Amino acid sequence: MDKLILIKYGELTTKKDNRKFFINTLEKNIRTLIGDNIKITKDRVRMYIECENVDEVALKLKKVFGIYGIVVCHKVNNNIEDVLNKSLEIMDSSLKTFKVVTNRADKSYPIRSMEFSRKLGGMILKNTDFKVDVHNPDITLTVEIRNNGTFVYVNEIRGAGGYPVGIQGTGLLMLSGGIDSPVAGYLTLKRGVNIECLYFESPPHTSVEAKNKVLKLASILNEYSGHVKVHVVPFTEIQEEIFKKCPDTYMITIMRRMMYLIADKYSEKIGAKIIVNGESIGQVASQTLSSMECINNVTNKPVIRPVACLDKLEIINIAEKIGTYETSILPFEDCCTIFVPKHPVINPALSKCIEYEKAFDYEKLIDKCIDGIQVITNFEDDDFSDLL
Ligand code: ATP
Ligand code: MG
């Protein structure tokens, strides 16, 4: 079987000290996401995957972070005739122009890169109707001459980029059913952070469909990770207390402070180093800079807001690309959309929050919330198709 997949690591290779850990994590992640039925060999610049269904696996690898290029290639002997024969076999004859790029990683190989490209190009010209176009070719034929073999290919698929999930430890993602937080989760996974999700539900004010929608979103994120969990927080009591005891205008601010307090405490419990959410500057009253300052005040954890500086349309573009948009726009009420005051405060004062919060024993309720958290780790058996 001469057809196999070659993987280019990209950004990973610049991190010298951690390179081995990165590459080993990437290998583990590939096995988690693709399955065990593959043979992986790796060195410091390339990984090779041998398997039955090469083209199918190559497409699946597009969801694995830490990969910059995915190439379905052919392994041949390093004599130029063998390379020529394979090249003629894989160059699409309906196309007109080509160029050859040679990468001579094995420096003991006697022909230098430029010379090899020229020679092979000349042989292709002699044997076919192709013309050379070095600036804008229809086909870029690449030959990598390495110690472990010579690899020939014509197409490279762009990988997902980023770092292998897990190399950065864990982040706790506040995942709602909206558009923004799944995108925030995706972007954080991309930086190598393992994501666990925290979802606040308020039954009976929020429905089981709203929760299933969040689980569906988590299952889509899980396609990029393999280790996503959802921690479901029973938030009803706190919300009802806020509704009963705090002024209308401050309800959202205080509710969000409570969410952050729970996220802060729970992240300690599960060993998450950061809190991640889908806040975007100015999007709603609770996301003005003054609101953020006031809400953020309850935690010392780093709060990462990957979409903070993106426009809604930019966020939607990513949501569409990663496959969460269709689910996010399903119309189920979230706990943020119930109990919504007509005029939420835009410039909340910290002193007022602290004063209003004295009206109920939130510390006790927070502990109760944390004790009542339900952890969902397996989305495989769930069928969310009735949601769509
Ligand atoms: P999204 O921002 O994801 O589109 P949304 O617009 O309903 O959803 P916002 O009101 O903008 O949410 O809240 C800002 C952020 O707070 C969300 O992106 C999410 O990270 C977090 N959040 C809101 N509601 C919840 C919830 N019920 N459970 C967990 N996190 C939530
Ligand atoms: Mg939002």
XYZ file of C-alpha atoms and ligand atoms in Angstrom:
420
model
C 0.000 0.000 0.000
C 1.910 3.084 -1.214
C -0.860 5.595 -0.428
C -0.725 7.191 2.993
C -1.363 10.439 4.851
C 1.383 12.867 5.695
C 0.754 15.467 8.361
C 2.512 18.819 8.728
C 2.541 20.266 12.220
C 3.093 23.942 11.458
C 3.197 26.233 14.489
C 3.938 23.309 16.742
C 7.442 22.913 15.417
C 8.461 26.322 16.724
C 7.976 25.252 20.343
C 11.274 23.483 20.750
C 11.231 22.378 24.371
C 7.751 20.985 24.304
C 7.842 19.520 20.857
C 7.786 15.898 21.982
C 4.850 16.470 24.321
C 2.954 18.313 21.575
C 3.493 15.589 19.038
C 2.594 12.799 21.458
C -0.578 14.671 22.455
C -1.453 15.140 18.805
C -1.019 11.421 18.192
C -3.260 10.606 21.170
C -5.904 13.048 19.962
C -5.844 11.593 16.467
C -6.423 8.141 17.920
C -9.293 9.438 20.074
C -11.006 11.192 17.178
C -10.259 8.818 14.305
C -10.114 5.456 16.069
C -7.413 2.905 16.656
C -7.476 1.252 13.290
C -4.557 3.254 11.946
C -0.791 2.991 11.982
C 1.030 6.129 13.021
C 4.728 6.829 12.641
C 6.163 10.187 13.518
C 9.283 12.271 13.631
C 9.970 15.849 14.634
C 8.577 17.412 11.451
C 6.100 14.944 10.037
C 3.582 12.339 11.045
C 2.523 9.513 8.748
C -0.749 7.654 8.941
C -1.353 4.366 7.199
C -4.892 3.052 7.079
C -7.487 1.466 4.824
C -9.686 4.415 3.937
C -7.035 7.072 3.398
C -9.244 9.740 1.755
C -11.975 9.439 4.369
C -9.516 9.666 7.265
C -7.806 12.669 5.630
C -11.111 14.563 5.722
C -11.741 13.622 9.353
C -8.322 14.991 10.282
C -9.565 18.470 9.354
C -11.133 18.630 12.803
C -7.942 17.831 14.714
C -6.152 20.880 16.108
C -2.365 21.040 15.845
C -2.359 20.040 12.181
C -1.529 22.585 9.493
C -1.397 20.478 6.395
C -2.940 17.126 5.504
C -1.569 15.430 2.444
C -2.637 12.228 0.788
C 0.673 11.109 -0.654
C 2.448 8.201 -2.266
C 5.609 6.619 -0.995
C 8.076 5.628 -3.707
C 11.729 4.698 -4.098
C 13.907 7.752 -4.382
C 15.153 7.114 -7.912
C 13.836 9.705 -10.324
C 12.167 7.194 -12.692
C 9.968 5.852 -9.895
C 9.099 9.390 -8.878
C 8.270 10.212 -12.505
C 5.980 7.203 -12.913
C 4.066 7.991 -9.766
C 3.820 11.660 -10.746
C 2.329 10.804 -14.129
C -0.178 8.549 -12.392
C -1.419 11.209 -9.967
C -1.319 14.339 -12.145
C -4.826 15.053 -13.437
C -4.426 15.006 -17.228
C -7.412 17.284 -17.748
C -5.307 20.104 -16.305
C -2.736 22.035 -18.295
C 0.080 23.500 -16.239
C 2.329 22.355 -13.402
C 5.395 23.090 -11.391
C 7.613 20.803 -9.323
C 8.656 21.589 -5.766
C 11.312 19.354 -4.251
C 12.110 19.226 -0.575
C 15.362 17.345 0.009
C 15.226 16.748 3.752
C 17.668 13.845 3.365
C 20.822 15.813 2.710
C 22.745 12.679 1.744
C 20.632 12.388 -1.397
C 23.009 13.199 -4.259
C 20.789 15.481 -6.360
C 20.015 18.909 -4.940
C 16.410 20.124 -4.745
C 16.473 22.615 -7.602
C 18.218 20.211 -9.893
C 15.819 17.410 -9.020
C 12.824 19.678 -9.777
C 14.333 20.701 -13.095
C 15.123 17.153 -14.122
C 11.741 15.765 -13.115
C 9.961 18.720 -14.768
C 11.863 18.068 -17.989
C 10.889 14.394 -17.934
C 7.226 15.268 -17.394
C 7.326 17.750 -20.299
C 8.805 15.060 -22.526
C 6.147 12.482 -21.569
C 2.978 14.638 -21.507
C 1.256 17.719 -22.933
C 1.605 19.652 -19.668
C 3.272 23.046 -19.700
C 5.297 24.588 -16.880
C 3.893 27.589 -15.027
C 5.924 28.456 -11.956
C 3.678 31.353 -10.872
C 0.151 30.035 -11.125
C 0.220 26.329 -11.928
C -2.883 24.103 -12.058
C -0.869 21.414 -10.292
C 1.923 21.786 -7.777
C 3.729 18.472 -7.726
C 5.639 18.139 -4.482
C 8.403 15.637 -3.856
C 9.739 15.211 -0.324
C 12.940 13.199 -0.197
C 13.356 11.990 3.384
C 15.397 9.387 5.224
C 12.348 7.209 5.651
C 11.218 7.411 2.027
C 10.298 9.683 -0.821
C 6.798 11.100 -0.861
C 4.977 12.477 -3.870
C 1.748 14.472 -3.813
C -0.319 17.007 -5.676
C -2.884 18.257 -3.141
C -2.654 19.617 0.339
C -5.700 20.063 2.574
C -5.502 22.920 5.075
C -5.617 21.546 8.608
C -7.474 23.149 11.519
C -4.295 24.804 12.821
C -3.829 25.681 16.484
C -2.337 23.389 19.112
C -3.308 19.842 20.092
C -6.193 19.925 22.559
C -4.977 19.230 26.076
C -1.490 20.658 25.968
C -2.712 23.705 27.882
C -4.782 22.079 30.609
C -8.491 22.639 31.139
C -10.821 25.630 30.786
C -14.392 25.861 32.030
C -16.619 27.149 29.229
C -19.880 28.848 30.169
C -21.963 27.281 27.416
C -25.402 28.654 26.667
C -27.578 27.673 23.743
C -26.633 30.861 21.886
C -24.359 31.527 18.943
C -21.403 33.051 20.760
C -20.370 30.610 23.446
C -19.909 27.540 21.180
C -17.669 29.695 18.964
C -15.765 30.810 22.063
C -15.371 27.118 22.960
C -14.107 26.217 19.517
C -11.533 29.025 19.498
C -10.299 27.991 22.944
C -9.996 24.328 21.972
C -7.961 25.548 19.031
C -5.362 27.018 21.383
C -4.843 23.585 22.920
C -7.158 24.039 25.905
C -9.279 21.111 26.981
C -12.854 22.343 27.456
C -15.458 21.329 29.997
C -18.800 23.112 29.795
C -20.919 24.687 32.482
C -24.597 25.134 31.647
C -27.039 26.949 33.949
C -30.575 25.678 33.679
C -33.680 26.918 35.440
C -36.444 24.362 35.149
C -39.386 24.711 34.872
C -38.715 28.175 33.435
C -36.308 26.647 30.917
C -37.288 23.573 28.949
C -35.665 20.217 28.409
C -35.320 21.196 24.746
C -33.145 24.137 25.801
C -30.887 21.724 27.659
C -30.792 19.259 24.770
C -29.810 22.082 22.487
C -26.813 22.807 24.721
C -25.908 19.107 24.767
C -26.114 19.045 20.990
C -23.769 22.050 20.820
C -21.401 20.309 23.221
C -21.460 17.197 21.055
C -20.453 19.309 18.034
C -17.591 20.839 20.031
C -16.660 17.329 21.068
C -15.922 16.477 17.435
C -12.885 18.718 17.851
C -11.883 17.323 21.228
C -13.183 13.932 22.260
C -13.124 14.968 25.937
C -15.927 17.530 26.277
C -18.172 17.194 29.327
C -21.226 19.207 30.290
C -21.842 20.165 33.916
C -25.478 21.161 34.347
C -26.111 23.628 37.183
C -29.582 23.741 38.798
C -29.940 27.517 38.830
C -33.676 27.984 39.442
C -33.567 28.861 43.104
C -30.940 31.568 42.705
C -32.791 33.122 39.798
C -36.058 33.145 41.712
C -34.403 34.750 44.707
C -32.859 37.460 42.528
C -36.229 38.020 40.865
C -37.963 38.366 44.213
C -35.371 40.358 46.126
C -33.283 42.527 43.808
C -34.268 45.622 41.841
C -35.270 44.964 38.242
C -32.485 46.964 36.707
C -29.801 44.956 38.531
C -31.276 41.493 38.033
C -29.096 40.529 35.072
C -25.933 41.982 36.569
C -26.443 40.067 39.790
C -27.465 36.898 37.991
C -24.250 37.031 36.004
C -22.205 37.672 39.127
C -23.763 34.533 40.584
C -22.882 32.587 37.439
C -19.285 33.755 37.700
C -19.145 32.883 41.397
C -20.313 29.360 40.625
C -17.915 29.084 37.677
C -15.085 30.295 39.895
C -15.759 27.814 42.663
C -16.501 24.912 40.372
C -13.427 25.468 38.212
C -11.328 25.020 41.359
C -13.152 21.773 42.027
C -12.506 20.285 38.582
C -9.033 21.786 38.167
C -9.883 24.235 35.396
C -7.361 27.075 35.134
C -9.514 29.563 33.261
C -13.148 30.502 32.730
C -14.204 30.949 29.108
C -17.348 32.608 27.841
C -18.988 34.079 24.761
C -19.228 37.690 25.881
C -18.672 40.262 23.193
C -17.984 43.903 24.055
C -21.096 46.018 23.828
C -23.399 43.259 22.568
C -25.944 43.649 25.388
C -26.233 45.668 28.608
C -24.346 43.052 30.621
C -21.427 43.272 28.201
C -20.559 46.945 28.407
C -17.110 47.554 29.870
C -18.673 48.804 33.125
C -20.816 45.673 33.367
C -17.884 43.415 32.632
C -15.820 45.152 35.286
C -18.576 44.781 37.844
C -19.408 41.162 36.991
C -15.793 40.071 36.680
C -15.115 41.422 40.161
C -16.282 38.210 41.855
C -13.442 36.088 40.483
C -9.670 36.154 40.300
C -9.566 33.467 37.647
C -8.529 34.559 34.186
C -11.738 34.985 32.182
C -11.044 34.410 28.498
C -13.514 35.912 26.033
C -12.382 34.724 22.606
C -15.135 36.588 20.739
C -14.925 39.788 22.792
C -13.714 41.846 19.860
C -15.608 40.196 17.021
C -18.729 41.547 15.337
C -21.812 39.352 15.469
C -21.464 38.633 11.745
C -17.891 37.491 12.219
C -19.015 35.199 15.036
C -21.818 33.836 12.859
C -19.335 33.106 10.066
C -17.287 30.944 12.416
C -20.430 29.287 13.836
C -21.448 28.310 10.298
C -18.008 27.022 9.483
C -17.773 24.827 12.585
C -21.334 23.537 12.329
C -22.951 25.032 15.457
C -25.010 27.814 13.874
C -28.024 25.758 12.827
C -28.450 24.418 16.339
C -27.751 27.760 18.035
C -30.606 29.510 16.261
C -33.225 27.036 17.479
C -35.728 29.067 19.482
C -35.545 27.657 23.014
C -35.505 29.999 25.990
C -32.320 30.243 27.992
C -32.195 31.282 31.631
C -30.821 34.645 30.471
C -33.877 35.304 28.366
C -36.412 34.686 31.128
C -36.826 37.249 33.894
C -35.471 39.918 31.571
C -36.019 43.441 32.894
C -37.151 46.195 30.523
C -34.257 48.465 31.403
C -31.189 46.594 32.584
C -28.498 48.841 34.012
C -25.734 49.701 31.549
C -23.313 51.190 34.072
C -23.808 49.113 37.214
C -22.111 50.182 40.440
C -20.217 47.521 42.340
C -21.326 48.928 45.689
C -24.960 48.559 44.705
C -24.476 44.954 43.596
C -22.923 44.139 46.947
C -25.743 45.868 48.779
C -28.519 44.151 46.798
C -26.876 40.764 47.173
C -27.244 41.039 50.948
C -30.974 40.446 50.412
C -30.512 36.692 50.023
C -28.165 34.021 51.298
C -26.417 33.443 47.999
C -23.415 31.619 49.452
C -25.606 28.831 50.712
C -27.501 28.683 47.440
C -24.277 28.577 45.459
C -23.051 25.595 47.475
C -26.377 23.914 46.874
C -26.074 24.585 43.126
C -22.605 23.072 43.051
C -23.718 20.016 44.999
C -26.567 19.537 42.536
C -24.462 19.685 39.371
C -25.137 16.843 36.977
C -22.222 15.761 34.783
C -22.879 14.530 31.264
C -19.954 12.901 29.524
C -21.388 10.838 26.773
C -23.330 12.358 23.897
C -22.830 9.445 21.525
C -26.064 7.657 22.328
C -28.194 10.758 22.379
C -30.308 11.453 19.385
C -30.933 15.161 19.009
C -32.399 14.880 15.525
C -35.883 15.766 16.796
C -34.496 19.174 17.785
C -33.762 20.178 14.210
P -24.449 33.405 23.214
O -23.721 34.598 23.767
O -23.717 32.145 23.387
O -24.958 33.647 21.845
P -26.517 34.345 24.656
O -26.463 35.516 23.723
O -27.787 33.715 25.058
O -25.700 33.217 24.078
P -25.466 36.152 26.479
O -26.634 36.668 27.163
O -24.816 36.958 25.407
O -25.739 34.709 25.930
O -24.423 35.733 27.578
C -23.052 35.910 27.429
C -22.304 34.656 27.792
O -22.657 34.183 29.092
C -22.616 33.488 26.869
O -21.892 33.562 25.686
C -22.216 32.326 27.745
O -20.822 32.163 27.760
C -22.668 32.780 29.128
N -24.029 32.285 29.412
C -25.210 32.895 29.232
N -26.231 32.090 29.599
C -25.687 30.942 30.029
C -26.211 29.715 30.530
N -27.508 29.490 30.668
N -25.341 28.746 30.882
C -24.006 28.948 30.732
N -23.468 30.061 30.272
C -24.277 31.064 29.911
Mg -24.241 36.684 23.320
